[in-house]
PDB file of N, CA and C in Angstrom:
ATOM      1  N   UNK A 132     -15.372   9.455 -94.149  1.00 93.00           N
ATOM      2  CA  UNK A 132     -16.743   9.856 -93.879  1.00 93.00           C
ATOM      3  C   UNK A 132     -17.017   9.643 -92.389  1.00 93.00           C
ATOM      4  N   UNK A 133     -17.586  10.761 -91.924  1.00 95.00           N
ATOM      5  CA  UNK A 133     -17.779  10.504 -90.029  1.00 95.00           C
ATOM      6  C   UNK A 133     -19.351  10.264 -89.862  1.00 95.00           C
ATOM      7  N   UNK A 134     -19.574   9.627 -89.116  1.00 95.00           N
ATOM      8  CA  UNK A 134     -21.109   9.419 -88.700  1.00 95.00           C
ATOM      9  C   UNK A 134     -21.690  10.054 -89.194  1.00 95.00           C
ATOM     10  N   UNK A 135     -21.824  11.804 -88.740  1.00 95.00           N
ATOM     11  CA  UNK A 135     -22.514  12.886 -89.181  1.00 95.00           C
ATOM     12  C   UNK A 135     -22.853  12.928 -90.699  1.00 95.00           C
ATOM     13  N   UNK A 136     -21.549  13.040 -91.581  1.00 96.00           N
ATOM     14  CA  UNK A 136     -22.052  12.777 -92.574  1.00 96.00           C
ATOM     15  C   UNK A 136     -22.495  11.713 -93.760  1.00 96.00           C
ATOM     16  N   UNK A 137     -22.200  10.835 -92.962  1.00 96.00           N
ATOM     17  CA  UNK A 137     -23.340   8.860 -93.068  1.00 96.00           C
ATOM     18  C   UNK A 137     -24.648   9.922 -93.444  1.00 96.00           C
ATOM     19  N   UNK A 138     -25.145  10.183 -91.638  1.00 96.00           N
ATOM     20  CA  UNK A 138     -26.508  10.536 -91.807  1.00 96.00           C
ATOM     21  C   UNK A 138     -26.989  12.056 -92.829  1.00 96.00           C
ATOM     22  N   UNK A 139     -26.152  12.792 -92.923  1.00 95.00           N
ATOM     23  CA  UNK A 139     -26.636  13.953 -94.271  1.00 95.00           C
ATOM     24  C   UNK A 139     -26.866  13.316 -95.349  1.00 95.00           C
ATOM     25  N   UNK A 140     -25.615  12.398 -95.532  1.00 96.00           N
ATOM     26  CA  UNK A 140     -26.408  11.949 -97.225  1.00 96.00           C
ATOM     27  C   UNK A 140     -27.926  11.011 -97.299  1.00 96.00           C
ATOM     28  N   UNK A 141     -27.278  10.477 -96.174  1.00 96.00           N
ATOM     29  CA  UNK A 141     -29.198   8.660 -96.460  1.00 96.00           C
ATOM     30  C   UNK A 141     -30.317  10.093 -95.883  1.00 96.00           C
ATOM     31  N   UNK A 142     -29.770  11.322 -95.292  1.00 95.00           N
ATOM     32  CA  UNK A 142     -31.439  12.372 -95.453  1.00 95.00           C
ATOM     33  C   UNK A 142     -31.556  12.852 -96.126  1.00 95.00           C
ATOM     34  N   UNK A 143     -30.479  13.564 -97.018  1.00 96.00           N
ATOM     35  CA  UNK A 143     -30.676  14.049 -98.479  1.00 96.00           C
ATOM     36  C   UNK A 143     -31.383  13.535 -99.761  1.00 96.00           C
ATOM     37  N   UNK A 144     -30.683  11.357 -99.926  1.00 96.00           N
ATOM     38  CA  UNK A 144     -31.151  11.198-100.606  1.00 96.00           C
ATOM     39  C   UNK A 144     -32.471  10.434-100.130  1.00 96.00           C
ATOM     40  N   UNK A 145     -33.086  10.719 -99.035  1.00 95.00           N
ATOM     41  CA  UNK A 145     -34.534  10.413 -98.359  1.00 95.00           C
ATOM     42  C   UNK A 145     -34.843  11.114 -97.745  1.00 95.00           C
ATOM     43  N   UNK A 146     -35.661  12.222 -98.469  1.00 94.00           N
ATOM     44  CA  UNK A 146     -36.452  13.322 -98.335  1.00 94.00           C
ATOM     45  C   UNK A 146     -37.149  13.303 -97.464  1.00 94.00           C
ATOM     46  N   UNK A 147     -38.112  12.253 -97.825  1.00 96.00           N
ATOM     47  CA  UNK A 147     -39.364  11.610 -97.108  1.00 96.00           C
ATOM     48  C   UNK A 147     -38.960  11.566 -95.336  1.00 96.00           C
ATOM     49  N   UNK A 148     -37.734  11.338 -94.993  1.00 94.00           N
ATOM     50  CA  UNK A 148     -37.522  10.521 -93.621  1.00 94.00           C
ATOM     51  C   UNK A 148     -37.133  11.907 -93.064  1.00 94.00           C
ATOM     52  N   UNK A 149     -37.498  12.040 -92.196  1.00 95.00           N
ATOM     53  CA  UNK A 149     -36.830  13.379 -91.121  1.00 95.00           C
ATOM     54  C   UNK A 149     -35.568  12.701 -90.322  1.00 95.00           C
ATOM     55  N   UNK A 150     -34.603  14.021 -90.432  1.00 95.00           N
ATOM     56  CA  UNK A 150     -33.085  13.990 -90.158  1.00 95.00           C
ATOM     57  C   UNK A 150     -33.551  13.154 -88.402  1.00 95.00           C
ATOM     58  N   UNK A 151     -34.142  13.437 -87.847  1.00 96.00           N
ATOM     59  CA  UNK A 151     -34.239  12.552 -86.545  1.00 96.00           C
ATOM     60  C   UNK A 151     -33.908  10.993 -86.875  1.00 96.00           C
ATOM     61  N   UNK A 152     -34.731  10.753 -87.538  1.00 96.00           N
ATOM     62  CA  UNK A 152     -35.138   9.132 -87.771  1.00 96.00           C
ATOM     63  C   UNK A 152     -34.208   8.585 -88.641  1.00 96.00           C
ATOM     64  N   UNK A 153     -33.562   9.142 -89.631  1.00 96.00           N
ATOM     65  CA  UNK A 153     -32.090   9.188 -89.859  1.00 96.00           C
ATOM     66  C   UNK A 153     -31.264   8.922 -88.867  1.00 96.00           C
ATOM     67  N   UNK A 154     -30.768   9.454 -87.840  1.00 97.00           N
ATOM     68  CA  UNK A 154     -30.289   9.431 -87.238  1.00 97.00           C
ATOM     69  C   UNK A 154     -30.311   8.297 -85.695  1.00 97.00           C
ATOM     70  N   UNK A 155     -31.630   7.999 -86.265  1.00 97.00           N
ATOM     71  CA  UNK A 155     -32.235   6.963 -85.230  1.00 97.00           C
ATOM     72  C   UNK A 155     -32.173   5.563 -85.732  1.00 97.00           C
ATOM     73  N   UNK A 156     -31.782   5.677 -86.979  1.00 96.00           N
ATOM     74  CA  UNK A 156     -31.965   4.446 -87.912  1.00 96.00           C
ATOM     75  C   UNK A 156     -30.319   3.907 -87.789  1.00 96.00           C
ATOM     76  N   UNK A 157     -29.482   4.768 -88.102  1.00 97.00           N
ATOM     77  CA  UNK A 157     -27.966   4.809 -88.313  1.00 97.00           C
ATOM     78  C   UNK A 157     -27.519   4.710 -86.851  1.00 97.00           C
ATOM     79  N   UNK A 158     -28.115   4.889 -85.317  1.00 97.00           N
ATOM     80  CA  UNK A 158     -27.438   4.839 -84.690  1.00 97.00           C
ATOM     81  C   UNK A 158     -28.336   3.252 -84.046  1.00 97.00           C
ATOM     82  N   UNK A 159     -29.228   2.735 -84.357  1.00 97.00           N
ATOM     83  CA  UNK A 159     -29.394   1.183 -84.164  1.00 97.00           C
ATOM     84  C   UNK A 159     -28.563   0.218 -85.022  1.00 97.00           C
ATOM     85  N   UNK A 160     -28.948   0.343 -86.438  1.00 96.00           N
ATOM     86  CA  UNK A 160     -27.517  -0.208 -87.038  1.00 96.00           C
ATOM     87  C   UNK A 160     -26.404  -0.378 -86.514  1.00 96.00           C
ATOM     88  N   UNK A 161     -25.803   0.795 -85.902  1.00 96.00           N
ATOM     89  CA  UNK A 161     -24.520   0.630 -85.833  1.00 96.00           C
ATOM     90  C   UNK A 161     -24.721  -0.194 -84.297  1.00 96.00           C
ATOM     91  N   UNK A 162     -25.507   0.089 -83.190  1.00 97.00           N
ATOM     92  CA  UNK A 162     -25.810  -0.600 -81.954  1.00 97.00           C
ATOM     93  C   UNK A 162     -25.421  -2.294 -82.643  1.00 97.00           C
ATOM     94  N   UNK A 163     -26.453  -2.341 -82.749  1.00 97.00           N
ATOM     95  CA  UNK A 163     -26.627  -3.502 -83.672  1.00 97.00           C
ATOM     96  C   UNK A 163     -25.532  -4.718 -83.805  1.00 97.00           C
ATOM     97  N   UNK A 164     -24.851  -3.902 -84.538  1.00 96.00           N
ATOM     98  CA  UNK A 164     -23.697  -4.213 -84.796  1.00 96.00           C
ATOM     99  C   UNK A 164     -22.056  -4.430 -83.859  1.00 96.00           C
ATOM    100  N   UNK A 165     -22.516  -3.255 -83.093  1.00 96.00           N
ATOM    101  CA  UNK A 165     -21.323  -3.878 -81.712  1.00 96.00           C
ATOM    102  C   UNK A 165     -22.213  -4.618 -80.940  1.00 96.00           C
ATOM    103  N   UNK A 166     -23.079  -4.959 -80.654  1.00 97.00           N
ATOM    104  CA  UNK A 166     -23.726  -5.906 -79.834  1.00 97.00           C
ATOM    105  C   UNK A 166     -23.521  -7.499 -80.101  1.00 97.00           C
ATOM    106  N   UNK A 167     -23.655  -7.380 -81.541  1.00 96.00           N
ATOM    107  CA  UNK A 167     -23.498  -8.635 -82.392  1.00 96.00           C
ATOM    108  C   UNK A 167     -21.906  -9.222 -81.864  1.00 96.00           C
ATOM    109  N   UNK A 168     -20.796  -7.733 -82.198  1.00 96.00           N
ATOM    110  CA  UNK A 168     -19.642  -8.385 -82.060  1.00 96.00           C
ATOM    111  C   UNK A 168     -19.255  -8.718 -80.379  1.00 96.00           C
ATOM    112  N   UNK A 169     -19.403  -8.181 -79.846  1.00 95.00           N
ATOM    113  CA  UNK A 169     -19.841  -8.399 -78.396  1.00 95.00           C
ATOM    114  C   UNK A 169     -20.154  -9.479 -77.725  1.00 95.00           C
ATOM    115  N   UNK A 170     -21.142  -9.975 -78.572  1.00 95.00           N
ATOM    116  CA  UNK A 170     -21.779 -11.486 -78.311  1.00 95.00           C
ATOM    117  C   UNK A 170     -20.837 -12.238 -79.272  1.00 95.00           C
ATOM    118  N   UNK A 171     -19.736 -11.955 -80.011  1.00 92.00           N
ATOM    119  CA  UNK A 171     -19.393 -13.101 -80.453  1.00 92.00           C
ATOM    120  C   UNK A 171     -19.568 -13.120 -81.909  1.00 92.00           C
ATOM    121  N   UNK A 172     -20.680 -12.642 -82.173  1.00 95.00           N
ATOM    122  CA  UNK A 172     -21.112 -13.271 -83.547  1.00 95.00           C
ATOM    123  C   UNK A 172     -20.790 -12.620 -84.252  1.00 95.00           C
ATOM    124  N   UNK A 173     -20.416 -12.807 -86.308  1.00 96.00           N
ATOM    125  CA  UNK A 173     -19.911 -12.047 -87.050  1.00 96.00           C
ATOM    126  C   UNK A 173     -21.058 -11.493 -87.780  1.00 96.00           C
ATOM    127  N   UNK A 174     -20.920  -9.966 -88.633  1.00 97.00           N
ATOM    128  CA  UNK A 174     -21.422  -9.383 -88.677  1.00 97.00           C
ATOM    129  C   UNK A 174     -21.229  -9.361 -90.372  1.00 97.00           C
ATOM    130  N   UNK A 175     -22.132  -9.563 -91.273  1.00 96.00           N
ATOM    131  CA  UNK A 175     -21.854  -9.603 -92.658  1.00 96.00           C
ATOM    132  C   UNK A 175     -22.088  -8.863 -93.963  1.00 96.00           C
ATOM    133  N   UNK A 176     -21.611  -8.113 -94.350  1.00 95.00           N
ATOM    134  CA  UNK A 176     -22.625  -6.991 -95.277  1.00 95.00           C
ATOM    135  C   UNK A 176     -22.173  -7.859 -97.071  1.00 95.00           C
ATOM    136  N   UNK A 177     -23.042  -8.425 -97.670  1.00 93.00           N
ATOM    137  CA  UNK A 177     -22.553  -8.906 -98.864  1.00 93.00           C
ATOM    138  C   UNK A 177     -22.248  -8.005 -99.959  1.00 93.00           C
ATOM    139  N   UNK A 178     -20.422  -8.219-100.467  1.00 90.00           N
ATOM    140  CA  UNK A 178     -20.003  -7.139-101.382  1.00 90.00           C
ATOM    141  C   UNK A 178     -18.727  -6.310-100.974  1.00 90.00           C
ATOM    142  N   UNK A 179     -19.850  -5.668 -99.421  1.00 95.00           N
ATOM    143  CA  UNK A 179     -18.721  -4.473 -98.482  1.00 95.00           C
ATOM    144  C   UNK A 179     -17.483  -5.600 -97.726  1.00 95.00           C
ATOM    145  N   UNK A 180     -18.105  -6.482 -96.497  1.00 96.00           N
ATOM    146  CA  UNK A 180     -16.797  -7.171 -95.985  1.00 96.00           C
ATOM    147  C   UNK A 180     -17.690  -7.518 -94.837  1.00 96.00           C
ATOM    148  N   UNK A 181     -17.014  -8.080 -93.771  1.00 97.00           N
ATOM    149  CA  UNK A 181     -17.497  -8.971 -92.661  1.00 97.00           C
ATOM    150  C   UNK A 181     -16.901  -8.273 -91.539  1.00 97.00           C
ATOM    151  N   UNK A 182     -17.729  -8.326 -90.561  1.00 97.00           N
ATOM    152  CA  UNK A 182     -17.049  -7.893 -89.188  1.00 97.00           C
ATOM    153  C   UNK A 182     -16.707  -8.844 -88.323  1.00 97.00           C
ATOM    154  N   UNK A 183     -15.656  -9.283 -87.488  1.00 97.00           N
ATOM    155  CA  UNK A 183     -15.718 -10.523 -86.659  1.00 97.00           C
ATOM    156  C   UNK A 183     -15.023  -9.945 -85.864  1.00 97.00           C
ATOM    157  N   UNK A 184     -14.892 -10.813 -84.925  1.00 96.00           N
ATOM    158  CA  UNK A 184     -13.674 -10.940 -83.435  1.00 96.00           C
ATOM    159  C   UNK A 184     -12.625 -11.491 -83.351  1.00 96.00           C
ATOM    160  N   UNK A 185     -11.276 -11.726 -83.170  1.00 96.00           N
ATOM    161  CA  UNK A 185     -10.160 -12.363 -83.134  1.00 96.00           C
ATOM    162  C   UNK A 185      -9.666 -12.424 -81.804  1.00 96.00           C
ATOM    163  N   UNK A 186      -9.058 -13.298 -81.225  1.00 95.00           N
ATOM    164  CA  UNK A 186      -8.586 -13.064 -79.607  1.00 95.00           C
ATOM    165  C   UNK A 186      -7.059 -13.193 -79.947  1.00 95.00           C
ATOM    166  N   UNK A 187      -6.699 -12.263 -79.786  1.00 95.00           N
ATOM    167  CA  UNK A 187      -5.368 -12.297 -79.306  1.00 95.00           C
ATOM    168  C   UNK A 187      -4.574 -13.464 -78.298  1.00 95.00           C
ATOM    169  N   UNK A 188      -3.747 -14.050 -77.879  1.00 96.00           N
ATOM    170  CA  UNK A 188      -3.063 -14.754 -77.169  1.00 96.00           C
ATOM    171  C   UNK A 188      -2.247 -14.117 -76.464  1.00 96.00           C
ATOM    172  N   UNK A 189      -1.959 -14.700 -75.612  1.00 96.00           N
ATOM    173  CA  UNK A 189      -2.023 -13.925 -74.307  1.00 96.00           C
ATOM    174  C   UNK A 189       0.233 -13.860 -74.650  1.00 96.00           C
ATOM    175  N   UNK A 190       0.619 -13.053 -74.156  1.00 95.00           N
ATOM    176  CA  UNK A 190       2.274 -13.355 -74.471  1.00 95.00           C
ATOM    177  C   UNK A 190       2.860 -11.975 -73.898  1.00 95.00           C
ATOM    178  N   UNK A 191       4.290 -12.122 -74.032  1.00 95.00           N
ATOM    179  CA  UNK A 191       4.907 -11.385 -72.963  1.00 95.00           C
ATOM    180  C   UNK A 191       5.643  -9.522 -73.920  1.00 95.00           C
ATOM    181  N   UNK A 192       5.685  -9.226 -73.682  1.00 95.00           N
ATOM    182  CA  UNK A 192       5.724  -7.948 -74.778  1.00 95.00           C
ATOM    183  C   UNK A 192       7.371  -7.189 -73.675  1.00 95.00           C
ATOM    184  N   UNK A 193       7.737  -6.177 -74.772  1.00 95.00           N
ATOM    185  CA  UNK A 193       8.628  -5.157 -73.695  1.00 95.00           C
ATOM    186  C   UNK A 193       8.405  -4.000 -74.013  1.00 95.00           C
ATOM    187  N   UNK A 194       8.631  -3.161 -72.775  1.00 93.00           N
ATOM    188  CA  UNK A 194       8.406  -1.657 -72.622  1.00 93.00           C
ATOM    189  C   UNK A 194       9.220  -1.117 -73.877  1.00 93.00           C
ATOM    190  N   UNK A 195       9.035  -0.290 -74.936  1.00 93.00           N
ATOM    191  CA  UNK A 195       9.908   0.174 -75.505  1.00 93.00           C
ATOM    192  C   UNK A 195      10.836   1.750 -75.205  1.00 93.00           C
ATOM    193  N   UNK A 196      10.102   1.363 -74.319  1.00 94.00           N
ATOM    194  CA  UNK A 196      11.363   2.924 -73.007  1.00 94.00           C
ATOM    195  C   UNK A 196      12.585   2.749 -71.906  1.00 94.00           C
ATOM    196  N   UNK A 197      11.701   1.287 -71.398  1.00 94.00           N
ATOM    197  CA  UNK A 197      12.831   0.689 -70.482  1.00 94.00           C
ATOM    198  C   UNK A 197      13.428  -0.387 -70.837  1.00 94.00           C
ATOM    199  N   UNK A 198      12.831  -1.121 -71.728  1.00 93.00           N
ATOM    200  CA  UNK A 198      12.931  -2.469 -71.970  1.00 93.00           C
ATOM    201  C   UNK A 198      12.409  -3.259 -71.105  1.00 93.00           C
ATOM    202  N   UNK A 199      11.869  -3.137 -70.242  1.00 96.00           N
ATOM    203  CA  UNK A 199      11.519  -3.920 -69.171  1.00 96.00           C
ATOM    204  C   UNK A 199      10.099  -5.005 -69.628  1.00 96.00           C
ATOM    205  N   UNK A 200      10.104  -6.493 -69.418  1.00 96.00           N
ATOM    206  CA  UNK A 200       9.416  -7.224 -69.755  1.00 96.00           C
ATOM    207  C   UNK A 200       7.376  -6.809 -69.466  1.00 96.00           C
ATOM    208  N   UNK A 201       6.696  -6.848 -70.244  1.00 95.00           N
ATOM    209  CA  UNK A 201       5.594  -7.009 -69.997  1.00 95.00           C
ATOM    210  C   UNK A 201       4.623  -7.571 -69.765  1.00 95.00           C
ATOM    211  N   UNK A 202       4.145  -8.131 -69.278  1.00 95.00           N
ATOM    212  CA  UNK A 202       2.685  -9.189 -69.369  1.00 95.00           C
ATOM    213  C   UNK A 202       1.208  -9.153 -70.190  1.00 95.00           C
ATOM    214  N   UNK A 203       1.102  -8.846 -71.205  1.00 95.00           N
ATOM    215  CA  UNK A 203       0.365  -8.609 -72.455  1.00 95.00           C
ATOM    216  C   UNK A 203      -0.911 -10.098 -72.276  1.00 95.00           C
ATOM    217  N   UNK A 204      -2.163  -9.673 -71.255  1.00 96.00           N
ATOM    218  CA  UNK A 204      -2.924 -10.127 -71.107  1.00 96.00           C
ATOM    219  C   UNK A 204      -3.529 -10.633 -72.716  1.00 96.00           C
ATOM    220  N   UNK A 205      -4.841 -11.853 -72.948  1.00 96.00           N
ATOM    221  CA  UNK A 205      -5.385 -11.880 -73.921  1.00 96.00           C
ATOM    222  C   UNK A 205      -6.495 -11.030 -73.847  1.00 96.00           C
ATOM    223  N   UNK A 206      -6.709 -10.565 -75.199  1.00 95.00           N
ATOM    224  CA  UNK A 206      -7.652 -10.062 -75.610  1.00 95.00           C
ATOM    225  C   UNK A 206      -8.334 -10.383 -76.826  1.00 95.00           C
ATOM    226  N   UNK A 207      -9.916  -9.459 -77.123  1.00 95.00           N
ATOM    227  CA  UNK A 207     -10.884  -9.548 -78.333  1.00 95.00           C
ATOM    228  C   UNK A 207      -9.961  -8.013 -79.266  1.00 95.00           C
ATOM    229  N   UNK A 208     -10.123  -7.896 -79.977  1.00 95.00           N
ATOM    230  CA  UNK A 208     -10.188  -7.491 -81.158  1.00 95.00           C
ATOM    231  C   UNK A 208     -11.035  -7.541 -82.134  1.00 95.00           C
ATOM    232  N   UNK A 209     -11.491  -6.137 -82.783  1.00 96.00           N
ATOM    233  CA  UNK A 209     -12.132  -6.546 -84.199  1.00 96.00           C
ATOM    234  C   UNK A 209     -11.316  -6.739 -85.315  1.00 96.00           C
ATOM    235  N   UNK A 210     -11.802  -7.559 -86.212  1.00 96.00           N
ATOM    236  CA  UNK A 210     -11.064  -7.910 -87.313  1.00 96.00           C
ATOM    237  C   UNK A 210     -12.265  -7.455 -88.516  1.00 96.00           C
ATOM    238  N   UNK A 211     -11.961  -6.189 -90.070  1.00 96.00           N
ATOM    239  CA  UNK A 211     -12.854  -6.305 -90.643  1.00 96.00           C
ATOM    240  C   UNK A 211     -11.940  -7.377 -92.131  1.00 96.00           C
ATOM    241  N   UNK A 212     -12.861  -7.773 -92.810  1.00 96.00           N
ATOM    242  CA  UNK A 212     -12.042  -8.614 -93.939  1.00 96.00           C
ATOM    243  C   UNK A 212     -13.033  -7.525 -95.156  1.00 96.00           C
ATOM    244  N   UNK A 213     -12.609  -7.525 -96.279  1.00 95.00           N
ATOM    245  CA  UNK A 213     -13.346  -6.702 -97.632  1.00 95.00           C
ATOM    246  C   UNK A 213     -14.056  -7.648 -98.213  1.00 95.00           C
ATOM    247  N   UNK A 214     -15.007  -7.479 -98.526  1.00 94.00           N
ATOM    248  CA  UNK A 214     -15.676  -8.701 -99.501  1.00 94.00           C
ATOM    249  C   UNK A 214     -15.411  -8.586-100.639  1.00 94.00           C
ATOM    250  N   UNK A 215     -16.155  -9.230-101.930  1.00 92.00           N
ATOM    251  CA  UNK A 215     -14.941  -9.259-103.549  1.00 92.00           C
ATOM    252  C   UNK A 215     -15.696  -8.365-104.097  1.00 92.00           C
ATOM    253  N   UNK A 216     -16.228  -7.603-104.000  1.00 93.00           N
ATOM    254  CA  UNK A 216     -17.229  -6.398-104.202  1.00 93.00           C
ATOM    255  C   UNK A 216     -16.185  -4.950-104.208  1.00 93.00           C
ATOM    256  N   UNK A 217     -16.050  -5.145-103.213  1.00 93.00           N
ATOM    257  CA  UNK A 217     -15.482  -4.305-102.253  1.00 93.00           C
ATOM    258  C   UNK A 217     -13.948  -4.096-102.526  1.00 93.00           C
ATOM    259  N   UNK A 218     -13.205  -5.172-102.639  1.00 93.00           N
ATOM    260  CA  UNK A 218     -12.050  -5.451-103.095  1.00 93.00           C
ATOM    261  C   UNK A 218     -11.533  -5.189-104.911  1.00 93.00           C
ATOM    262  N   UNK A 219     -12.507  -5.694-105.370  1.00 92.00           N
ATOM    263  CA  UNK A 219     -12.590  -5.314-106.767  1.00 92.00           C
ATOM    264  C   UNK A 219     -12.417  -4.144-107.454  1.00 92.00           C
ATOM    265  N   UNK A 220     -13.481  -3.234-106.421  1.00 92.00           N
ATOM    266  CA  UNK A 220     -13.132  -1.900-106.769  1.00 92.00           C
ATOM    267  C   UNK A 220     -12.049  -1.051-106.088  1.00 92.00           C
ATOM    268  N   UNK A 221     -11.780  -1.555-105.065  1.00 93.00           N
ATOM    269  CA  UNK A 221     -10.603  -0.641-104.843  1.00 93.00           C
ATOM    270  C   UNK A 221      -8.873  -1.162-105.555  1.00 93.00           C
ATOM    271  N   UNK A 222      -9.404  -2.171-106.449  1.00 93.00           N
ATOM    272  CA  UNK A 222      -8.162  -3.293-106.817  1.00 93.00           C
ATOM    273  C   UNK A 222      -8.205  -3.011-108.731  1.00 93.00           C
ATOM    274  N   UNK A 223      -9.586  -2.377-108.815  1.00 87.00           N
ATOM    275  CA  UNK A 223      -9.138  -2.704-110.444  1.00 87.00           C
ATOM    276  C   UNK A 223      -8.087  -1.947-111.064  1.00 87.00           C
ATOM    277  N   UNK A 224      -8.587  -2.291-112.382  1.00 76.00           N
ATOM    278  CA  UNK A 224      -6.984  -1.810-113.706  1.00 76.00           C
ATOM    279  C   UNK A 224      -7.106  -0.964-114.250  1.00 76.00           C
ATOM    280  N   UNK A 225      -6.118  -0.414-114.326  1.00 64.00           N
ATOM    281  CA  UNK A 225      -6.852   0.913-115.355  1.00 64.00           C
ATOM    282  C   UNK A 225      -6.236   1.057-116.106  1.00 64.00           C
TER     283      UNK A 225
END
């Protein structure tokens, strides 16, 4: 599902809201949300899964063309985890 159609369905099934404000709603959320991770802080939807940050450690990597050694600065990363909601259903039995 791509952004675009995030916002067709929450205007379809909310008549009431004009596709603007839809679209104004879904693109603070999502602000929202890299700002949060940005600053650090984790981001939690109960059910769906959690958004957080992980830092990488900093270590030496190789070119896989030359072989030649690399210097593989540290970095942030997002990390998402599934919540048991979330997991459940893509895990059950059938």
């Amino acid at each position: 599902m791509t952004k675009s159609e995030l916002i067709e369905r929450i205007a379809s099934k909310n008549p009431h809201l004009m596709l603007k404000d839809v679209e104004r709603i879904v693109a603070v959320v999502f602000d929202r949300i890299i700002n949060a991770l940005a600053e650090g802080d984790r981001v939690e939807f109960r059910g769906f899964g959690a958004f957080s940050v992980r830092t990488r450690t900093p270590r030496i990597a190789k070119n896989p063309r030359t072989g030649e050694q690399v210097k593989v600065e540290e970095r942030n990363i997002p990390h998402f985890k599934t919540g048991k909601q979330l997991f459940e259903l893509l895990n059950k039995k059938q």
